[in-house]
Amino acid sequence: MEKKEVYDRFSEILADMQHIIDETTLMQATLNTLIEENAELTIENEHLRSQIMNKKTAKIQPRLSRSRENLRKLYESGFHICNASYGRRLEDGESCLECLDIIYGS
Ligand SMILES: [Zn+2]
């Protein structure tokens, strides 16, 4: 190979390498943007999921009136609030349909 050919080939290879470096730099910038967008979307997704869960929970347990809320607390602390057994302790694991109807019924 002539000296000039070697020099020209070397210049070509240098140009190719510079092109690869430029492409790689551009890809790195794109990747950084995608990582940032992904992090933002992940946070937004979690936020939306928690909003949906809150709405579902709100639908399952509509807000109780103050008096029903007090009765619920009494029942949750282990006492009947129904007419038949008012004030009597609930057995472990016992639930009372009459009490639940007074708290959650229409
Ligand atoms: Zn009861």
CSV table of N, CA and C and ligand atoms in Angstrom, one decimal:
chain,number,residue,atom,x,y,z
A,1,MET,N,0.8,-1.2,0.0
A,1,MET,CA,0.0,0.0,0.0
A,1,MET,C,0.9,1.2,0.0
A,2,GLU,N,0.5,2.1,-0.9
A,2,GLU,CA,1.3,3.4,-0.9
A,2,GLU,C,1.0,4.2,0.4
A,3,LYS,N,2.0,5.1,0.6
A,3,LYS,CA,1.8,6.0,1.8
A,3,LYS,C,0.5,6.8,1.8
A,4,LYS,N,0.2,7.3,0.6
A,4,LYS,CA,-1.0,8.1,0.5
A,4,LYS,C,-2.2,7.3,0.7
A,5,GLU,N,-2.2,6.1,0.2
A,5,GLU,CA,-3.4,5.2,0.4
A,5,GLU,C,-3.6,4.9,1.9
A,6,VAL,N,-2.4,4.6,2.6
A,6,VAL,CA,-2.5,4.3,4.0
A,6,VAL,C,-3.1,5.5,4.7
A,7,TYR,N,-2.6,6.7,4.4
A,7,TYR,CA,-3.1,8.0,5.0
A,7,TYR,C,-4.6,8.2,4.8
A,8,ASP,N,-5.0,7.9,3.5
A,8,ASP,CA,-6.4,8.1,3.2
A,8,ASP,C,-7.3,7.1,3.9
A,9,ARG,N,-6.8,5.9,4.0
A,9,ARG,CA,-7.6,4.8,4.7
A,9,ARG,C,-7.6,5.2,6.2
A,10,PHE,N,-6.6,5.7,6.7
A,10,PHE,CA,-6.5,6.1,8.1
A,10,PHE,C,-7.5,7.2,8.4
A,11,SER,N,-7.6,8.2,7.5
A,11,SER,CA,-8.5,9.3,7.6
A,11,SER,C,-10.0,8.8,7.5
A,12,GLU,N,-10.2,7.8,6.6
A,12,GLU,CA,-11.6,7.2,6.5
A,12,GLU,C,-12.0,6.5,7.9
A,13,ILE,N,-11.0,5.7,8.4
A,13,ILE,CA,-11.3,5.0,9.6
A,13,ILE,C,-11.6,6.0,10.8
A,14,LEU,N,-10.8,7.1,10.8
A,14,LEU,CA,-11.0,8.1,11.8
A,14,LEU,C,-12.4,8.8,11.7
A,15,ALA,N,-12.8,9.0,10.4
A,15,ALA,CA,-14.1,9.6,10.2
A,15,ALA,C,-15.2,8.7,10.6
A,16,ASP,N,-15.0,7.4,10.3
A,16,ASP,CA,-16.0,6.3,10.7
A,16,ASP,C,-16.1,6.3,12.2
A,17,MET,N,-15.0,6.4,12.9
A,17,MET,CA,-15.0,6.3,14.4
A,17,MET,C,-15.7,7.6,15.0
A,18,GLN,N,-15.4,8.7,14.3
A,18,GLN,CA,-16.1,9.9,14.8
A,18,GLN,C,-17.6,9.8,14.6
A,19,HIS,N,-18.0,9.2,13.5
A,19,HIS,CA,-19.4,9.0,13.2
A,19,HIS,C,-20.1,8.1,14.3
A,20,ILE,N,-19.3,7.1,14.6
A,20,ILE,CA,-19.9,6.1,15.7
A,20,ILE,C,-20.0,6.9,17.0
A,21,ILE,N,-19.0,7.7,17.3
A,21,ILE,CA,-19.0,8.4,18.6
A,21,ILE,C,-20.2,9.4,18.6
A,22,ASP,N,-20.4,10.1,17.5
A,22,ASP,CA,-21.6,11.0,17.4
A,22,ASP,C,-22.9,10.3,17.6
A,23,GLU,N,-23.0,9.1,16.9
A,23,GLU,CA,-24.2,8.3,17.0
A,23,GLU,C,-24.4,7.8,18.4
A,24,THR,N,-23.4,7.4,19.1
A,24,THR,CA,-23.4,6.9,20.4
A,24,THR,C,-23.8,8.0,21.4
A,25,THR,N,-23.3,9.2,21.2
A,25,THR,CA,-23.6,10.3,22.0
A,25,THR,C,-25.1,10.7,21.9
A,26,LEU,N,-25.6,10.7,20.6
A,26,LEU,CA,-27.0,10.9,20.4
A,26,LEU,C,-27.9,9.9,21.0
A,27,MET,N,-27.5,8.6,20.9
A,27,MET,CA,-28.3,7.5,21.5
A,27,MET,C,-28.3,7.7,23.0
A,28,GLN,N,-27.2,8.1,23.6
A,28,GLN,CA,-27.1,8.3,25.1
A,28,GLN,C,-28.1,9.4,25.5
A,29,ALA,N,-28.1,10.5,24.7
A,29,ALA,CA,-29.1,11.6,25.1
A,29,ALA,C,-30.5,11.1,25.0
A,30,THR,N,-30.8,10.3,23.9
A,30,THR,CA,-32.2,9.7,23.8
A,30,THR,C,-32.5,8.8,24.9
A,31,LEU,N,-31.5,8.0,25.3
A,31,LEU,CA,-31.7,7.0,26.4
A,31,LEU,C,-32.0,7.8,27.7
A,32,ASN,N,-31.2,8.9,28.0
A,32,ASN,CA,-31.5,9.7,29.2
A,32,ASN,C,-32.9,10.2,29.2
A,33,THR,N,-33.3,10.8,28.0
A,33,THR,CA,-34.7,11.3,27.9
A,33,THR,C,-35.7,10.2,28.2
A,34,LEU,N,-35.5,9.0,27.7
A,34,LEU,CA,-36.4,7.9,27.9
A,34,LEU,C,-36.5,7.5,29.3
A,35,ILE,N,-35.3,7.5,30.0
A,35,ILE,CA,-35.2,7.1,31.4
A,35,ILE,C,-36.0,8.1,32.2
A,36,GLU,N,-35.8,9.4,31.9
A,36,GLU,CA,-36.5,10.4,32.7
A,36,GLU,C,-38.1,10.3,32.5
A,37,GLU,N,-38.5,10.1,31.2
A,37,GLU,CA,-39.9,10.0,30.9
A,37,GLU,C,-40.5,8.7,31.6
A,38,ASN,N,-39.7,7.7,31.6
A,38,ASN,CA,-40.1,6.4,32.3
A,38,ASN,C,-40.3,6.7,33.8
A,39,ALA,N,-39.4,7.4,34.4
A,39,ALA,CA,-39.5,7.7,35.8
A,39,ALA,C,-40.8,8.5,36.1
A,40,GLU,N,-41.0,9.5,35.2
A,40,GLU,CA,-42.2,10.4,35.4
A,40,GLU,C,-43.5,9.6,35.2
A,41,LEU,N,-43.5,8.7,34.2
A,41,LEU,CA,-44.7,7.9,34.0
A,41,LEU,C,-44.9,6.9,35.1
A,42,THR,N,-43.8,6.3,35.7
A,42,THR,CA,-44.0,5.4,36.8
A,42,THR,C,-44.6,6.1,38.0
A,43,ILE,N,-44.1,7.3,38.3
A,43,ILE,CA,-44.7,8.1,39.4
A,43,ILE,C,-46.1,8.4,39.1
A,44,GLU,N,-46.4,8.9,37.9
A,44,GLU,CA,-47.8,9.3,37.5
A,44,GLU,C,-48.7,8.0,37.6
A,45,ASN,N,-48.2,6.9,37.2
A,45,ASN,CA,-49.0,5.6,37.2
A,45,ASN,C,-49.3,5.2,38.6
A,46,GLU,N,-48.3,5.3,39.5
A,46,GLU,CA,-48.6,5.0,40.9
A,46,GLU,C,-49.6,5.9,41.5
A,47,HIS,N,-49.5,7.2,41.2
A,47,HIS,CA,-50.4,8.2,41.7
A,47,HIS,C,-51.8,7.9,41.2
A,48,LEU,N,-52.0,7.6,39.9
A,48,LEU,CA,-53.3,7.3,39.4
A,48,LEU,C,-53.9,6.0,40.0
A,49,ARG,N,-53.0,5.0,40.2
A,49,ARG,CA,-53.4,3.7,40.8
A,49,ARG,C,-54.0,4.0,42.2
A,50,SER,N,-53.2,4.8,43.0
A,50,SER,CA,-53.7,5.1,44.3
A,50,SER,C,-55.0,5.9,44.3
A,51,GLN,N,-55.2,6.8,43.3
A,51,GLN,CA,-56.4,7.5,43.2
A,51,GLN,C,-57.6,6.5,42.9
A,52,ILE,N,-57.3,5.6,42.0
A,52,ILE,CA,-58.4,4.6,41.7
A,52,ILE,C,-58.7,3.7,42.9
A,53,MET,N,-57.7,3.3,43.6
A,53,MET,CA,-57.9,2.5,44.8
A,53,MET,C,-58.7,3.3,45.9
A,54,ASN,N,-58.4,4.6,46.0
A,54,ASN,CA,-59.1,5.4,47.0
A,54,ASN,C,-60.6,5.5,46.6
A,55,LYS,N,-60.8,5.7,45.3
A,55,LYS,CA,-62.2,5.8,44.8
A,55,LYS,C,-63.0,4.5,45.0
A,56,LYS,N,-62.3,3.3,44.8
A,56,LYS,CA,-62.9,2.0,45.0
A,56,LYS,C,-63.2,1.9,46.5
A,57,THR,N,-62.3,2.2,47.3
A,57,THR,CA,-62.5,2.1,48.8
A,57,THR,C,-63.6,3.0,49.2
A,58,ALA,N,-63.7,4.2,48.7
A,58,ALA,CA,-64.8,5.1,49.0
A,58,ALA,C,-66.1,4.5,48.6
A,59,LYS,N,-66.1,3.8,47.4
A,59,LYS,CA,-67.4,3.3,47.0
A,59,LYS,C,-67.8,2.1,47.9
A,60,ILE,N,-66.8,1.3,48.3
A,60,ILE,CA,-67.1,0.1,49.1
A,60,ILE,C,-67.6,0.5,50.5
A,61,GLN,N,-66.9,1.6,51.1
A,61,GLN,CA,-67.3,2.0,52.4
A,61,GLN,C,-67.7,3.5,52.3
A,62,PRO,N,-69.0,3.8,52.0
A,62,PRO,CA,-69.4,5.2,51.9
A,62,PRO,C,-69.2,5.8,53.3
A,63,ARG,N,-69.0,7.1,53.2
A,63,ARG,CA,-68.8,7.8,54.5
A,63,ARG,C,-70.0,7.7,55.4
A,64,LEU,N,-69.7,7.4,56.6
A,64,LEU,CA,-70.8,7.2,57.6
A,64,LEU,C,-71.2,8.5,58.3
A,65,SER,N,-72.4,8.6,58.7
A,65,SER,CA,-72.8,9.8,59.5
A,65,SER,C,-72.0,9.7,60.8
A,66,ARG,N,-72.0,10.8,61.6
A,66,ARG,CA,-71.2,10.8,62.8
A,66,ARG,C,-71.8,9.8,63.8
A,67,SER,N,-73.1,9.7,63.9
A,67,SER,CA,-73.6,8.7,64.9
A,67,SER,C,-73.3,7.3,64.5
A,68,ARG,N,-73.4,7.0,63.2
A,68,ARG,CA,-73.1,5.7,62.7
A,68,ARG,C,-71.6,5.4,62.9
A,69,GLU,N,-70.8,6.4,62.7
A,69,GLU,CA,-69.3,6.2,62.9
A,69,GLU,C,-69.0,5.9,64.4
A,70,ASN,N,-69.7,6.6,65.3
A,70,ASN,CA,-69.5,6.3,66.7
A,70,ASN,C,-70.0,4.8,67.0
A,71,LEU,N,-71.1,4.4,66.5
A,71,LEU,CA,-71.6,3.0,66.7
A,71,LEU,C,-70.6,2.0,66.1
A,72,ARG,N,-70.0,2.4,64.9
A,72,ARG,CA,-69.1,1.5,64.3
A,72,ARG,C,-67.8,1.3,65.2
A,73,LYS,N,-67.4,2.4,65.7
A,73,LYS,CA,-66.2,2.3,66.6
A,73,LYS,C,-66.5,1.5,67.8
A,74,LEU,N,-67.7,1.6,68.4
A,74,LEU,CA,-68.1,0.8,69.5
A,74,LEU,C,-68.1,-0.7,69.2
A,75,TYR,N,-68.7,-0.9,68.0
A,75,TYR,CA,-68.8,-2.3,67.5
A,75,TYR,C,-67.4,-2.9,67.2
A,76,GLU,N,-66.6,-2.1,66.6
A,76,GLU,CA,-65.2,-2.5,66.3
A,76,GLU,C,-64.4,-2.8,67.5
A,77,SER,N,-64.7,-2.1,68.6
A,77,SER,CA,-64.0,-2.3,69.9
A,77,SER,C,-64.6,-3.5,70.6
A,78,GLY,N,-65.6,-4.1,70.0
A,78,GLY,CA,-66.0,-5.4,70.6
A,78,GLY,C,-67.4,-5.5,71.3
A,79,PHE,N,-68.3,-4.5,71.0
A,79,PHE,CA,-69.5,-4.5,71.7
A,79,PHE,C,-70.7,-4.5,70.8
A,80,HIS,N,-71.8,-5.2,71.1
A,80,HIS,CA,-73.0,-5.1,70.3
A,80,HIS,C,-73.6,-3.7,70.5
A,81,ILE,N,-74.1,-3.3,69.3
A,81,ILE,CA,-74.8,-2.0,69.4
A,81,ILE,C,-76.3,-2.2,68.9
A,82,CYS,N,-76.7,-3.5,68.7
A,82,CYS,CA,-78.0,-3.8,68.3
A,82,CYS,C,-79.0,-3.8,69.5
A,83,ASN,N,-80.3,-3.7,69.2
A,83,ASN,CA,-81.3,-3.6,70.3
A,83,ASN,C,-81.3,-4.9,71.1
A,84,ALA,N,-81.1,-6.0,70.5
A,84,ALA,CA,-81.3,-7.3,71.2
A,84,ALA,C,-80.1,-7.5,72.2
A,85,SER,N,-78.9,-7.0,71.9
A,85,SER,CA,-77.8,-7.4,72.7
A,85,SER,C,-76.9,-6.1,73.1
A,86,TYR,N,-77.5,-5.0,73.1
A,86,TYR,CA,-76.8,-3.7,73.2
A,86,TYR,C,-75.8,-3.8,74.5
A,87,GLY,N,-74.5,-3.5,74.2
A,87,GLY,CA,-73.6,-3.4,75.3
A,87,GLY,C,-72.9,-4.7,75.7
A,88,ARG,N,-73.5,-5.8,75.2
A,88,ARG,CA,-72.9,-7.1,75.5
A,88,ARG,C,-71.6,-7.3,74.6
A,89,ARG,N,-70.6,-7.9,75.2
A,89,ARG,CA,-69.3,-8.2,74.4
A,89,ARG,C,-69.5,-9.2,73.3
A,90,LEU,N,-68.9,-8.9,72.1
A,90,LEU,CA,-68.9,-9.9,71.1
A,90,LEU,C,-67.8,-10.9,71.4
A,91,GLU,N,-68.2,-12.2,71.1
A,91,GLU,CA,-67.2,-13.2,71.2
A,91,GLU,C,-66.0,-13.0,70.2
A,92,ASP,N,-64.9,-13.7,70.5
A,92,ASP,CA,-63.8,-13.6,69.5
A,92,ASP,C,-64.2,-14.0,68.1
A,93,GLY,N,-64.0,-13.2,67.1
A,93,GLY,CA,-64.4,-13.5,65.8
A,93,GLY,C,-65.9,-13.4,65.5
A,94,GLU,N,-66.7,-13.1,66.5
A,94,GLU,CA,-68.1,-13.1,66.2
A,94,GLU,C,-68.5,-11.8,65.5
A,95,SER,N,-69.4,-11.9,64.5
A,95,SER,CA,-70.0,-10.7,63.9
A,95,SER,C,-71.5,-10.8,64.1
A,96,CYS,N,-72.1,-9.7,64.1
A,96,CYS,CA,-73.6,-9.6,64.3
A,96,CYS,C,-74.2,-8.9,63.2
A,97,LEU,N,-75.1,-9.6,62.5
A,97,LEU,CA,-75.8,-9.0,61.3
A,97,LEU,C,-76.7,-7.8,61.7
A,98,GLU,N,-77.3,-7.9,62.9
A,98,GLU,CA,-78.1,-6.8,63.3
A,98,GLU,C,-77.3,-5.5,63.6
A,99,CYS,N,-76.1,-5.7,64.2
A,99,CYS,CA,-75.2,-4.6,64.4
A,99,CYS,C,-74.8,-4.0,63.1
A,100,LEU,N,-74.3,-4.9,62.2
A,100,LEU,CA,-73.8,-4.4,60.9
A,100,LEU,C,-74.9,-3.7,60.1
A,101,ASP,N,-76.2,-4.2,60.3
A,101,ASP,CA,-77.3,-3.5,59.6
A,101,ASP,C,-77.5,-2.1,60.1
A,102,ILE,N,-77.4,-2.0,61.4
A,102,ILE,CA,-77.5,-0.6,62.0
A,102,ILE,C,-76.4,0.3,61.5
A,103,ILE,N,-75.2,-0.2,61.4
A,103,ILE,CA,-74.1,0.7,61.0
A,103,ILE,C,-74.1,1.0,59.5
A,104,TYR,N,-74.3,-0.1,58.7
A,104,TYR,CA,-74.1,0.1,57.2
A,104,TYR,C,-75.5,0.0,56.5
A,105,GLY,N,-76.5,-0.4,57.2
A,105,GLY,CA,-77.8,-0.5,56.5
A,105,GLY,C,-78.4,0.8,56.0
A,106,SER,N,-79.4,0.7,55.1
A,106,SER,CA,-79.9,2.0,54.5
A,106,SER,C,-81.0,2.5,55.4
B,1,ZN,ZN,-75.5,-7.2,67.8
